[in-house]
mmCIF file of C-alpha atoms and ligand atoms in Angstrom:
data_model
loop_
_atom_site.group_PDB
_atom_site.id
_atom_site.type_symbol
_atom_site.label_atom_id
_atom_site.label_comp_id
_atom_site.label_asym_id
_atom_site.label_seq_id
_atom_site.Cartn_x
_atom_site.Cartn_y
_atom_site.Cartn_z
ATOM 1 C CA UNK A 20 23.401 7.035 -14.740
ATOM 2 C CA UNK A 21 19.710 6.286 -15.170
ATOM 3 C CA UNK A 22 17.939 4.669 -12.253
ATOM 4 C CA UNK A 23 15.568 2.099 -13.261
ATOM 5 C CA UNK A 24 13.871 1.510 -9.910
ATOM 6 C CA UNK A 25 10.797 3.580 -9.975
ATOM 7 C CA UNK A 26 8.570 5.384 -12.351
ATOM 8 C CA UNK A 27 10.496 8.708 -11.922
ATOM 9 C CA UNK A 28 13.291 7.410 -14.113
ATOM 10 C CA UNK A 29 15.859 9.914 -12.777
ATOM 11 C CA UNK A 30 18.793 10.827 -14.798
ATOM 12 C CA UNK A 31 21.770 11.477 -12.584
ATOM 13 C CA UNK A 32 25.162 13.407 -13.287
ATOM 14 C CA UNK A 33 27.994 12.212 -11.521
ATOM 15 C CA UNK A 34 27.677 13.408 -7.816
ATOM 16 C CA UNK A 35 24.016 14.053 -8.078
ATOM 17 C CA UNK A 36 21.076 12.691 -5.970
ATOM 18 C CA UNK A 37 18.110 11.243 -7.483
ATOM 19 C CA UNK A 38 14.435 12.677 -6.756
ATOM 20 C CA UNK A 39 14.270 10.689 -3.888
ATOM 21 C CA UNK A 40 17.359 11.875 -2.334
ATOM 22 C CA UNK A 41 18.207 8.254 -1.284
ATOM 23 C CA UNK A 42 20.329 7.442 -4.263
ATOM 24 C CA UNK A 43 23.539 9.203 -5.513
ATOM 25 C CA UNK A 44 25.708 8.669 -8.635
ATOM 26 C CA UNK A 45 29.202 8.287 -7.469
ATOM 27 C CA UNK A 46 31.593 8.125 -10.385
ATOM 28 C CA UNK A 47 29.026 6.463 -12.819
ATOM 29 C CA UNK A 48 27.935 3.998 -10.175
ATOM 30 C CA UNK A 49 24.455 4.437 -8.566
ATOM 31 C CA UNK A 50 24.458 3.960 -4.622
ATOM 32 C CA UNK A 51 21.847 3.637 -2.390
ATOM 33 C CA UNK A 52 21.980 5.577 0.953
ATOM 34 C CA UNK A 53 19.306 3.639 2.897
ATOM 35 C CA UNK A 54 19.773 0.094 2.400
ATOM 36 C CA UNK A 55 18.880 -1.629 5.634
ATOM 37 C CA UNK A 56 18.445 1.654 7.325
ATOM 38 C CA UNK A 57 15.281 0.957 9.478
ATOM 39 C CA UNK A 58 13.686 4.359 10.407
ATOM 40 C CA UNK A 59 10.419 2.540 11.968
ATOM 41 C CA UNK A 60 9.523 -0.901 12.672
ATOM 42 C CA UNK A 61 6.682 -2.396 14.581
ATOM 43 C CA UNK A 62 4.371 -5.443 14.801
ATOM 44 C CA UNK A 63 0.638 -5.142 13.775
ATOM 45 C CA UNK A 64 -2.167 -6.884 12.551
ATOM 46 C CA UNK A 65 -1.973 -6.939 8.704
ATOM 47 C CA UNK A 66 -5.200 -5.047 8.869
ATOM 48 C CA UNK A 67 -3.278 -1.864 9.849
ATOM 49 C CA UNK A 68 -1.924 -1.703 6.422
ATOM 50 C CA UNK A 69 -4.690 -1.948 5.727
ATOM 51 C CA UNK A 70 -5.133 -5.756 4.147
ATOM 52 C CA UNK A 71 -8.404 -7.308 4.874
ATOM 53 C CA UNK A 72 -8.593 -10.533 2.822
ATOM 54 C CA UNK A 73 -5.170 -12.142 3.686
ATOM 55 C CA UNK A 74 -4.895 -14.218 6.820
ATOM 56 C CA UNK A 75 -7.091 -11.802 8.829
ATOM 57 C CA UNK A 76 -5.763 -10.876 12.444
ATOM 58 C CA UNK A 77 -2.131 -12.505 11.654
ATOM 59 C CA UNK A 78 0.698 -10.567 13.023
ATOM 60 C CA UNK A 79 3.339 -8.929 10.599
ATOM 61 C CA UNK A 80 6.467 -6.960 11.226
ATOM 62 C CA UNK A 81 6.308 -3.679 9.512
ATOM 63 C CA UNK A 82 9.599 -1.979 8.340
ATOM 64 C CA UNK A 83 10.176 1.478 6.770
ATOM 65 C CA UNK A 84 12.870 3.893 6.138
ATOM 66 C CA UNK A 85 13.349 7.434 5.326
ATOM 67 C CA UNK A 86 12.793 9.342 2.148
ATOM 68 C CA UNK A 87 10.225 8.747 -0.674
ATOM 69 C CA UNK A 88 9.698 9.476 -4.526
ATOM 70 C CA UNK A 89 6.407 11.254 -3.971
ATOM 71 C CA UNK A 90 6.658 13.366 -0.654
ATOM 72 C CA UNK A 91 2.699 14.065 -0.823
ATOM 73 C CA UNK A 92 1.773 17.160 0.867
ATOM 74 C CA UNK A 93 -0.670 15.371 3.377
ATOM 75 C CA UNK A 94 1.435 12.501 4.042
ATOM 76 C CA UNK A 95 0.995 10.900 7.649
ATOM 77 C CA UNK A 96 4.337 9.619 7.844
ATOM 78 C CA UNK A 97 5.973 12.813 6.620
ATOM 79 C CA UNK A 98 8.481 13.093 9.293
ATOM 80 C CA UNK A 99 10.358 9.933 8.028
ATOM 81 C CA UNK A 100 9.262 10.061 4.384
ATOM 82 C CA UNK A 101 10.251 13.652 3.671
ATOM 83 C CA UNK A 102 13.579 13.178 4.716
ATOM 84 C CA UNK A 103 16.203 14.797 2.226
ATOM 85 C CA UNK A 104 19.567 14.775 4.141
ATOM 86 C CA UNK A 105 21.134 15.050 7.342
ATOM 87 C CA UNK A 106 20.790 12.580 10.492
ATOM 88 C CA UNK A 107 18.468 9.563 9.474
ATOM 89 C CA UNK A 108 17.709 8.485 13.072
ATOM 90 C CA UNK A 109 17.894 4.924 11.734
ATOM 91 C CA UNK A 110 19.061 1.553 12.889
ATOM 92 C CA UNK A 111 20.924 -1.063 10.426
ATOM 93 C CA UNK A 112 18.873 -4.242 10.310
ATOM 94 C CA UNK A 113 20.050 -6.796 7.607
ATOM 95 C CA UNK A 114 17.470 -8.723 5.505
ATOM 96 C CA UNK A 115 18.456 -11.719 7.426
ATOM 97 C CA UNK A 116 18.101 -10.116 10.804
ATOM 98 C CA UNK A 117 14.639 -8.605 9.630
ATOM 99 C CA UNK A 118 13.321 -11.985 9.201
ATOM 100 C CA UNK A 119 15.018 -13.268 12.701
ATOM 101 C CA UNK A 120 13.018 -10.532 14.196
ATOM 102 C CA UNK A 121 9.809 -11.347 12.347
ATOM 103 C CA UNK A 122 10.309 -15.207 13.383
ATOM 104 C CA UNK A 123 11.032 -13.944 16.829
ATOM 105 C CA UNK A 124 7.559 -12.158 17.091
ATOM 106 C CA UNK A 125 5.948 -15.097 15.551
ATOM 107 C CA UNK A 126 4.608 -12.908 12.742
ATOM 108 C CA UNK A 127 3.234 -14.588 9.331
ATOM 109 C CA UNK A 128 5.496 -11.924 7.494
ATOM 110 C CA UNK A 129 7.130 -8.969 6.523
ATOM 111 C CA UNK A 130 5.400 -5.711 5.275
ATOM 112 C CA UNK A 131 7.390 -2.698 3.982
ATOM 113 C CA UNK A 132 5.352 0.172 4.766
ATOM 114 C CA UNK A 133 5.545 3.607 6.491
ATOM 115 C CA UNK A 134 7.559 5.335 3.399
ATOM 116 C CA UNK A 135 7.501 4.092 -0.322
ATOM 117 C CA UNK A 136 9.257 0.490 -0.366
ATOM 118 C CA UNK A 137 10.422 1.168 -4.085
ATOM 119 C CA UNK A 138 13.066 3.528 -2.867
ATOM 120 C CA UNK A 139 15.047 0.825 -0.829
ATOM 121 C CA UNK A 140 14.211 -1.644 -3.616
ATOM 122 C CA UNK A 141 17.292 -3.881 -3.097
ATOM 123 C CA UNK A 142 16.634 -4.355 0.623
ATOM 124 C CA UNK A 143 13.081 -5.362 -0.068
ATOM 125 C CA UNK A 144 14.339 -7.732 -2.383
ATOM 126 C CA UNK A 145 16.690 -9.321 -0.404
ATOM 127 C CA UNK A 146 14.399 -9.271 2.354
ATOM 128 C CA UNK A 147 11.693 -10.857 0.257
ATOM 129 C CA UNK A 148 13.967 -13.523 -0.611
ATOM 130 C CA UNK A 149 15.015 -14.115 2.658
ATOM 131 C CA UNK A 150 11.314 -14.266 3.888
ATOM 132 C CA UNK A 151 10.356 -16.747 1.395
ATOM 133 C CA UNK A 152 13.049 -19.155 2.045
ATOM 134 C CA UNK A 153 12.278 -19.158 5.998
ATOM 135 C CA UNK A 154 8.479 -19.987 4.877
ATOM 136 C CA UNK A 155 7.174 -16.255 5.674
ATOM 137 C CA UNK A 156 4.787 -14.152 3.605
ATOM 138 C CA UNK A 157 5.679 -10.757 2.289
ATOM 139 C CA UNK A 158 3.417 -7.453 1.903
ATOM 140 C CA UNK A 159 4.523 -4.188 -0.385
ATOM 141 C CA UNK A 160 2.478 -1.477 0.959
ATOM 142 C CA UNK A 161 3.133 1.035 -2.072
ATOM 143 C CA UNK A 162 1.978 3.998 -3.835
ATOM 144 C CA UNK A 163 2.515 1.771 -7.143
ATOM 145 C CA UNK A 164 5.457 3.426 -8.456
ATOM 146 C CA UNK A 165 7.786 0.417 -8.943
ATOM 147 C CA UNK A 166 9.021 0.434 -12.484
ATOM 148 C CA UNK A 167 8.091 -2.552 -14.655
ATOM 149 C CA UNK A 168 11.637 -3.999 -14.274
ATOM 150 C CA UNK A 169 11.798 -3.807 -10.633
ATOM 151 C CA UNK A 170 8.424 -5.250 -10.173
ATOM 152 C CA UNK A 171 9.486 -8.152 -12.298
ATOM 153 C CA UNK A 172 12.457 -9.163 -10.283
ATOM 154 C CA UNK A 173 10.645 -8.793 -6.825
ATOM 155 C CA UNK A 174 7.169 -10.297 -7.808
ATOM 156 C CA UNK A 175 8.213 -13.897 -7.560
ATOM 157 C CA UNK A 176 9.117 -13.094 -3.759
ATOM 158 C CA UNK A 177 5.631 -11.291 -3.119
ATOM 159 C CA UNK A 178 2.562 -12.617 -1.453
ATOM 160 C CA UNK A 179 0.552 -9.112 -1.211
ATOM 161 C CA UNK A 180 0.508 -5.885 -3.203
ATOM 162 C CA UNK A 181 -1.415 -3.269 -1.281
ATOM 163 C CA UNK A 182 -1.318 -0.390 -3.803
ATOM 164 C CA UNK A 183 -2.636 3.167 -3.156
ATOM 165 C CA UNK A 184 -4.294 4.476 -6.124
ATOM 166 C CA UNK A 185 -4.597 8.106 -5.115
ATOM 167 C CA UNK A 186 -6.468 9.513 -7.869
ATOM 168 C CA UNK A 187 -7.632 9.137 -11.642
ATOM 169 C CA UNK A 188 -6.207 12.245 -13.160
ATOM 170 C CA UNK A 189 -2.725 13.813 -14.009
ATOM 171 C CA UNK A 190 -3.692 16.972 -12.144
ATOM 172 C CA UNK A 191 -4.258 15.085 -9.036
ATOM 173 C CA UNK A 192 -0.966 13.106 -9.380
ATOM 174 C CA UNK A 193 1.003 15.919 -10.138
ATOM 175 C CA UNK A 194 -0.223 17.876 -7.325
ATOM 176 C CA UNK A 195 0.086 14.860 -4.824
ATOM 177 C CA UNK A 196 2.985 12.795 -5.697
ATOM 178 C CA UNK A 197 4.916 15.311 -8.336
ATOM 179 C CA UNK A 198 4.195 12.450 -10.845
ATOM 180 C CA UNK A 199 3.777 13.449 -14.647
ATOM 181 C CA UNK A 200 1.754 10.259 -15.628
ATOM 182 C CA UNK A 201 0.074 7.373 -13.396
ATOM 183 C CA UNK A 202 -0.456 4.975 -16.173
ATOM 184 C CA UNK A 203 2.402 2.551 -15.180
ATOM 185 C CA UNK A 204 0.981 2.418 -11.569
ATOM 186 C CA UNK A 205 -2.157 1.050 -13.209
ATOM 187 C CA UNK A 206 -0.332 -1.285 -15.475
ATOM 188 C CA UNK A 207 2.106 -2.560 -12.724
ATOM 189 C CA UNK A 208 -0.974 -3.168 -10.332
ATOM 190 C CA UNK A 209 -2.525 -5.239 -13.238
ATOM 191 C CA UNK A 210 0.555 -7.248 -13.624
ATOM 192 C CA UNK A 211 0.513 -8.059 -9.802
ATOM 193 C CA UNK A 212 -2.971 -9.362 -10.171
ATOM 194 C CA UNK A 213 -2.250 -11.493 -13.303
ATOM 195 C CA UNK A 214 0.703 -12.890 -11.486
ATOM 196 C CA UNK A 215 -1.284 -14.207 -8.965
ATOM 197 C CA UNK A 216 -0.359 -11.817 -5.921
ATOM 198 C CA UNK A 217 -3.110 -10.850 -3.418
ATOM 199 C CA UNK A 218 -4.049 -7.365 -4.579
ATOM 200 C CA UNK A 219 -5.914 -4.627 -2.317
ATOM 201 C CA UNK A 220 -6.567 -1.031 -3.174
ATOM 202 C CA UNK A 221 -6.692 1.965 -0.850
ATOM 203 C CA UNK A 222 -7.485 5.186 -1.536
ATOM 204 C CA UNK A 223 -7.331 8.351 0.993
ATOM 205 C CA UNK A 224 -10.039 10.603 0.184
ATOM 206 C CA UNK A 225 -8.965 14.109 0.594
ATOM 207 C CA UNK A 226 -11.634 16.964 0.660
ATOM 208 C CA UNK A 227 -11.158 19.339 -2.357
ATOM 209 C CA UNK A 228 -8.304 17.113 -3.788
ATOM 210 C CA UNK A 229 -9.496 13.547 -4.999
ATOM 211 C CA UNK A 230 -13.046 13.668 -3.362
ATOM 212 C CA UNK A 231 -15.369 14.300 -6.331
ATOM 213 C CA UNK A 232 -17.943 11.547 -7.675
ATOM 214 C CA UNK A 233 -16.185 11.713 -11.054
ATOM 215 C CA UNK A 234 -12.565 10.773 -9.502
ATOM 216 C CA UNK A 235 -14.172 8.156 -7.161
ATOM 217 C CA UNK A 236 -16.082 6.419 -9.889
ATOM 218 C CA UNK A 237 -13.212 6.539 -12.135
ATOM 219 C CA UNK A 238 -11.050 4.788 -9.615
ATOM 220 C CA UNK A 239 -13.693 2.216 -8.758
ATOM 221 C CA UNK A 240 -14.726 1.617 -12.298
ATOM 222 C CA UNK A 241 -10.910 1.028 -13.031
ATOM 223 C CA UNK A 242 -10.479 -1.553 -10.014
ATOM 224 C CA UNK A 243 -13.578 -3.284 -11.233
ATOM 225 C CA UNK A 244 -12.895 -3.485 -14.973
ATOM 226 C CA UNK A 245 -9.071 -4.195 -14.706
ATOM 227 C CA UNK A 246 -8.418 -5.840 -11.222
ATOM 228 C CA UNK A 247 -11.689 -7.470 -10.990
ATOM 229 C CA UNK A 248 -14.741 -7.116 -8.578
ATOM 230 C CA UNK A 249 -13.508 -9.415 -6.001
ATOM 231 C CA UNK A 250 -10.556 -6.880 -5.291
ATOM 232 C CA UNK A 251 -11.089 -5.090 -1.821
ATOM 233 C CA UNK A 252 -11.040 -1.376 -2.317
ATOM 234 C CA UNK A 253 -10.433 0.790 1.221
ATOM 235 C CA UNK A 254 -11.508 4.285 1.171
ATOM 236 C CA UNK A 255 -9.864 6.040 4.348
ATOM 237 C CA UNK A 256 -10.593 9.004 6.286
ATOM 238 C CA UNK A 257 -7.933 11.925 5.634
ATOM 239 C CA UNK A 258 -6.695 13.928 8.921
ATOM 240 C CA UNK A 259 -5.123 17.032 8.147
ATOM 241 C CA UNK A 260 -1.343 17.012 8.479
ATOM 242 C CA UNK A 261 1.686 18.780 7.361
ATOM 243 C CA UNK A 262 1.264 20.902 4.060
ATOM 244 C CA UNK A 263 -2.596 19.863 3.767
ATOM 245 C CA UNK A 264 -3.180 20.762 7.611
ATOM 246 C CA UNK A 265 -5.492 23.722 6.302
ATOM 247 C CA UNK A 266 -8.003 21.367 4.715
ATOM 248 C CA UNK A 267 -10.828 19.398 6.904
ATOM 249 C CA UNK A 268 -10.784 15.818 7.735
ATOM 250 C CA UNK A 269 -13.071 13.713 5.198
ATOM 251 C CA UNK A 270 -16.767 13.952 6.426
ATOM 252 C CA UNK A 271 -18.047 10.455 7.459
ATOM 253 C CA UNK A 272 -20.740 10.891 4.820
ATOM 254 C CA UNK A 273 -18.413 11.551 1.912
ATOM 255 C CA UNK A 274 -16.685 8.155 2.893
ATOM 256 C CA UNK A 275 -19.952 6.426 2.971
ATOM 257 C CA UNK A 276 -21.066 7.689 -0.305
ATOM 258 C CA UNK A 277 -17.677 6.675 -1.620
ATOM 259 C CA UNK A 278 -18.438 3.125 -0.443
ATOM 260 C CA UNK A 279 -21.674 3.140 -2.234
ATOM 261 C CA UNK A 280 -19.979 4.392 -5.391
ATOM 262 C CA UNK A 281 -17.967 1.338 -5.200
ATOM 263 C CA UNK A 282 -20.725 -1.072 -4.780
ATOM 264 C CA UNK A 283 -22.518 0.823 -7.307
ATOM 265 C CA UNK A 284 -19.804 -0.042 -9.995
ATOM 266 C CA UNK A 285 -19.836 -3.697 -9.152
ATOM 267 C CA UNK A 286 -17.236 -4.142 -6.344
ATOM 268 C CA UNK A 287 -17.933 -6.603 -3.692
ATOM 269 C CA UNK A 288 -15.911 -5.187 -0.730
ATOM 270 C CA UNK A 289 -15.352 -1.723 -0.161
ATOM 271 C CA UNK A 290 -14.240 -0.910 3.330
ATOM 272 C CA UNK A 291 -14.487 2.600 5.009
ATOM 273 C CA UNK A 292 -10.952 3.062 6.894
ATOM 274 C CA UNK A 293 -9.648 5.233 9.896
ATOM 275 C CA UNK A 294 -13.177 5.467 11.351
ATOM 276 C CA UNK A 295 -12.871 2.891 14.531
ATOM 277 C CA UNK A 296 -16.131 1.316 15.136
ATOM 278 C CA UNK A 297 -17.632 1.964 11.577
ATOM 279 C CA UNK A 298 -19.797 -0.971 10.359
ATOM 280 C CA UNK A 299 -17.913 -0.705 6.965
ATOM 281 C CA UNK A 300 -14.891 -2.054 8.944
ATOM 282 C CA UNK A 301 -16.329 -5.437 8.899
ATOM 283 C CA UNK A 302 -16.829 -8.047 6.200
ATOM 284 C CA UNK A 303 -20.264 -9.185 4.704
ATOM 285 C CA UNK A 304 -20.648 -12.101 2.431
ATOM 286 C CA UNK A 305 -20.998 -10.747 -1.178
ATOM 287 C CA UNK A 306 -23.589 -13.240 -1.954
ATOM 288 C CA UNK A 307 -25.650 -13.557 1.136
ATOM 289 C CA UNK A 308 -24.668 -10.698 2.907
ATOM 290 C CA UNK A 309 -24.217 -12.755 5.971
ATOM 291 C CA UNK A 310 -21.531 -11.061 8.417
ATOM 292 C CA UNK A 311 -18.396 -12.801 8.331
ATOM 293 C CA UNK A 312 -15.571 -10.892 10.097
ATOM 294 C CA UNK A 313 -16.310 -8.206 12.531
ATOM 295 C CA UNK A 314 -13.586 -5.563 12.971
ATOM 296 C CA UNK A 315 -12.916 -2.782 15.266
ATOM 297 C CA UNK A 316 -10.125 -0.357 14.285
ATOM 298 C CA UNK A 317 -7.089 -2.979 13.145
ATOM 299 C CA UNK A 318 -8.537 -5.734 15.361
ATOM 300 C CA UNK A 319 -10.587 -8.802 14.245
ATOM 301 C CA UNK A 320 -12.995 -9.362 17.132
ATOM 302 C CA UNK A 321 -14.802 -12.169 15.277
ATOM 303 C CA UNK A 322 -13.941 -14.512 12.024
ATOM 304 C CA UNK A 323 -16.940 -16.799 11.125
ATOM 305 C CA UNK A 324 -15.230 -18.041 7.935
ATOM 306 C CA UNK A 325 -15.237 -21.828 7.539
ATOM 307 C CA UNK A 326 -12.337 -22.879 5.264
ATOM 308 C CA UNK A 327 -12.588 -19.641 3.667
ATOM 309 C CA UNK A 328 -16.271 -19.934 2.848
ATOM 310 C CA UNK A 329 -19.353 -18.080 4.286
ATOM 311 C CA UNK A 330 -21.107 -20.400 6.771
ATOM 312 C CA UNK A 331 -24.530 -19.453 5.673
ATOM 313 C CA UNK A 332 -24.425 -20.096 2.103
ATOM 314 C CA UNK A 333 -20.952 -21.732 1.555
ATOM 315 C CA UNK A 334 -19.897 -19.228 -1.105
ATOM 316 C CA UNK A 335 -16.036 -19.051 -1.457
ATOM 317 C CA UNK A 336 -14.689 -15.576 -0.195
ATOM 318 C CA UNK A 337 -11.944 -14.067 -2.412
ATOM 319 C CA UNK A 338 -8.343 -14.148 -0.632
ATOM 320 C CA UNK A 339 -6.587 -16.108 1.695
ATOM 321 C CA UNK A 340 -8.060 -17.286 5.137
HETATM 322 S S1 LIG B 10 14.241 5.293 -6.892
HETATM 323 FE FE1 LIG B 10 12.974 6.662 -8.426
HETATM 324 S S2 LIG B 10 12.958 8.818 -7.315
HETATM 325 FE FE2 LIG B 10 14.858 7.620 -6.588
HETATM 326 S S3 LIG B 10 16.525 7.934 -7.891
HETATM 327 FE FE3 LIG B 10 15.735 5.963 -8.642
HETATM 328 S S4 LIG B 10 14.260 6.634 -10.212
HETATM 329 FE FE4 LIG B 10 14.900 8.621 -8.955
#
C-alpha cells in the first residue's frame, strides 16, 4: 500500500509500519493508530503557535498526538513526537468532542500543533469540518509535509497555515527531517497562499545548522518572492534539546541579524520569537512604523489597530483583525 498522506510517500508491505510508525498495513488496508488519540491539549493565545496577524490575542484550543514524520533531532516536543511504539499516554477525543471543548473554553478555533498534524490527517480533516460547521476557525501548525492531494482535501476547511520552513538546502532538510526533497513543502505553502489561507512562516534558527546568512537570505527571499512581502516571518531562538543539546542556544545578535535579513529582502513583518520582552515581538506599521500591537511572550498587551488599519496613517495591515 502506498500512503499518500505526507510527502514521505511510504510504500508499506503487509504488516509493515510507515516511517511515522502511526500507520500500518493490515491485509492490504492502511490503518491509522492515532485517530483521536490526544497526547497534549491546552488553551493558548494564537500567538503561542506563533501566529501574529490573525485575531491577535484570541484563545485557541491546541491539540497534538504522538509520533511525527520528521523526528527532528532538536525537537522541543520530542517526548510526544518521537514516539515509536508502546504506551501512548493519550486520551481519545472525537472530532465533535474537540469542537465542544473549544466552544466550552470560548475559543476562536482549533490548532493542531505539538506534533505534525499531517500524520493524523483523517482526524484533523474531520475536526476541521466540524469546527467550520460550528463557526470556529482552524489553524494547521505544520512542518509543511502534507502531500498535495491531502492538502487539497483539507484546504477548504482551514483558515490559517503556519508553516515551518526549516532550511533552504537538501543537506539541512536531510539532517533535520530525514526528507530527501523539500520542494513540495514550498509548493504546498504557495498553494495555501493562492487559495486564500492566512499563511505565516516560522524558522527556528539553530547554530551551526541553518544559521548562515546564505540560508537565511534564501528562506527570506523565497517568502518574499513566492508568498508575498506581507507574509509574516518568525525567526525563533533555539534552545538545546534532545539530540542537539550539545549546541548552544541561538545568540540574540544572530536572531536580530536574521530579522535584518528579512527586512533587507523586502519582508514587512519579521518577528523575533522565544525571547520574551524583545521589541521585535511587537508589530509596527509597515508604512509609517507606528507601534500597533505590543506583545510580551505570547500575550498581547495593547492592540491599537482600528478596523485592521494603522491609527496613524490608515494603511491596511495584512491579516485578519
Ligand atoms: S503519514 Fe507519511 S510517514 Fe506516515 S506512513 Fe504516511 S507517508 Fe509514511
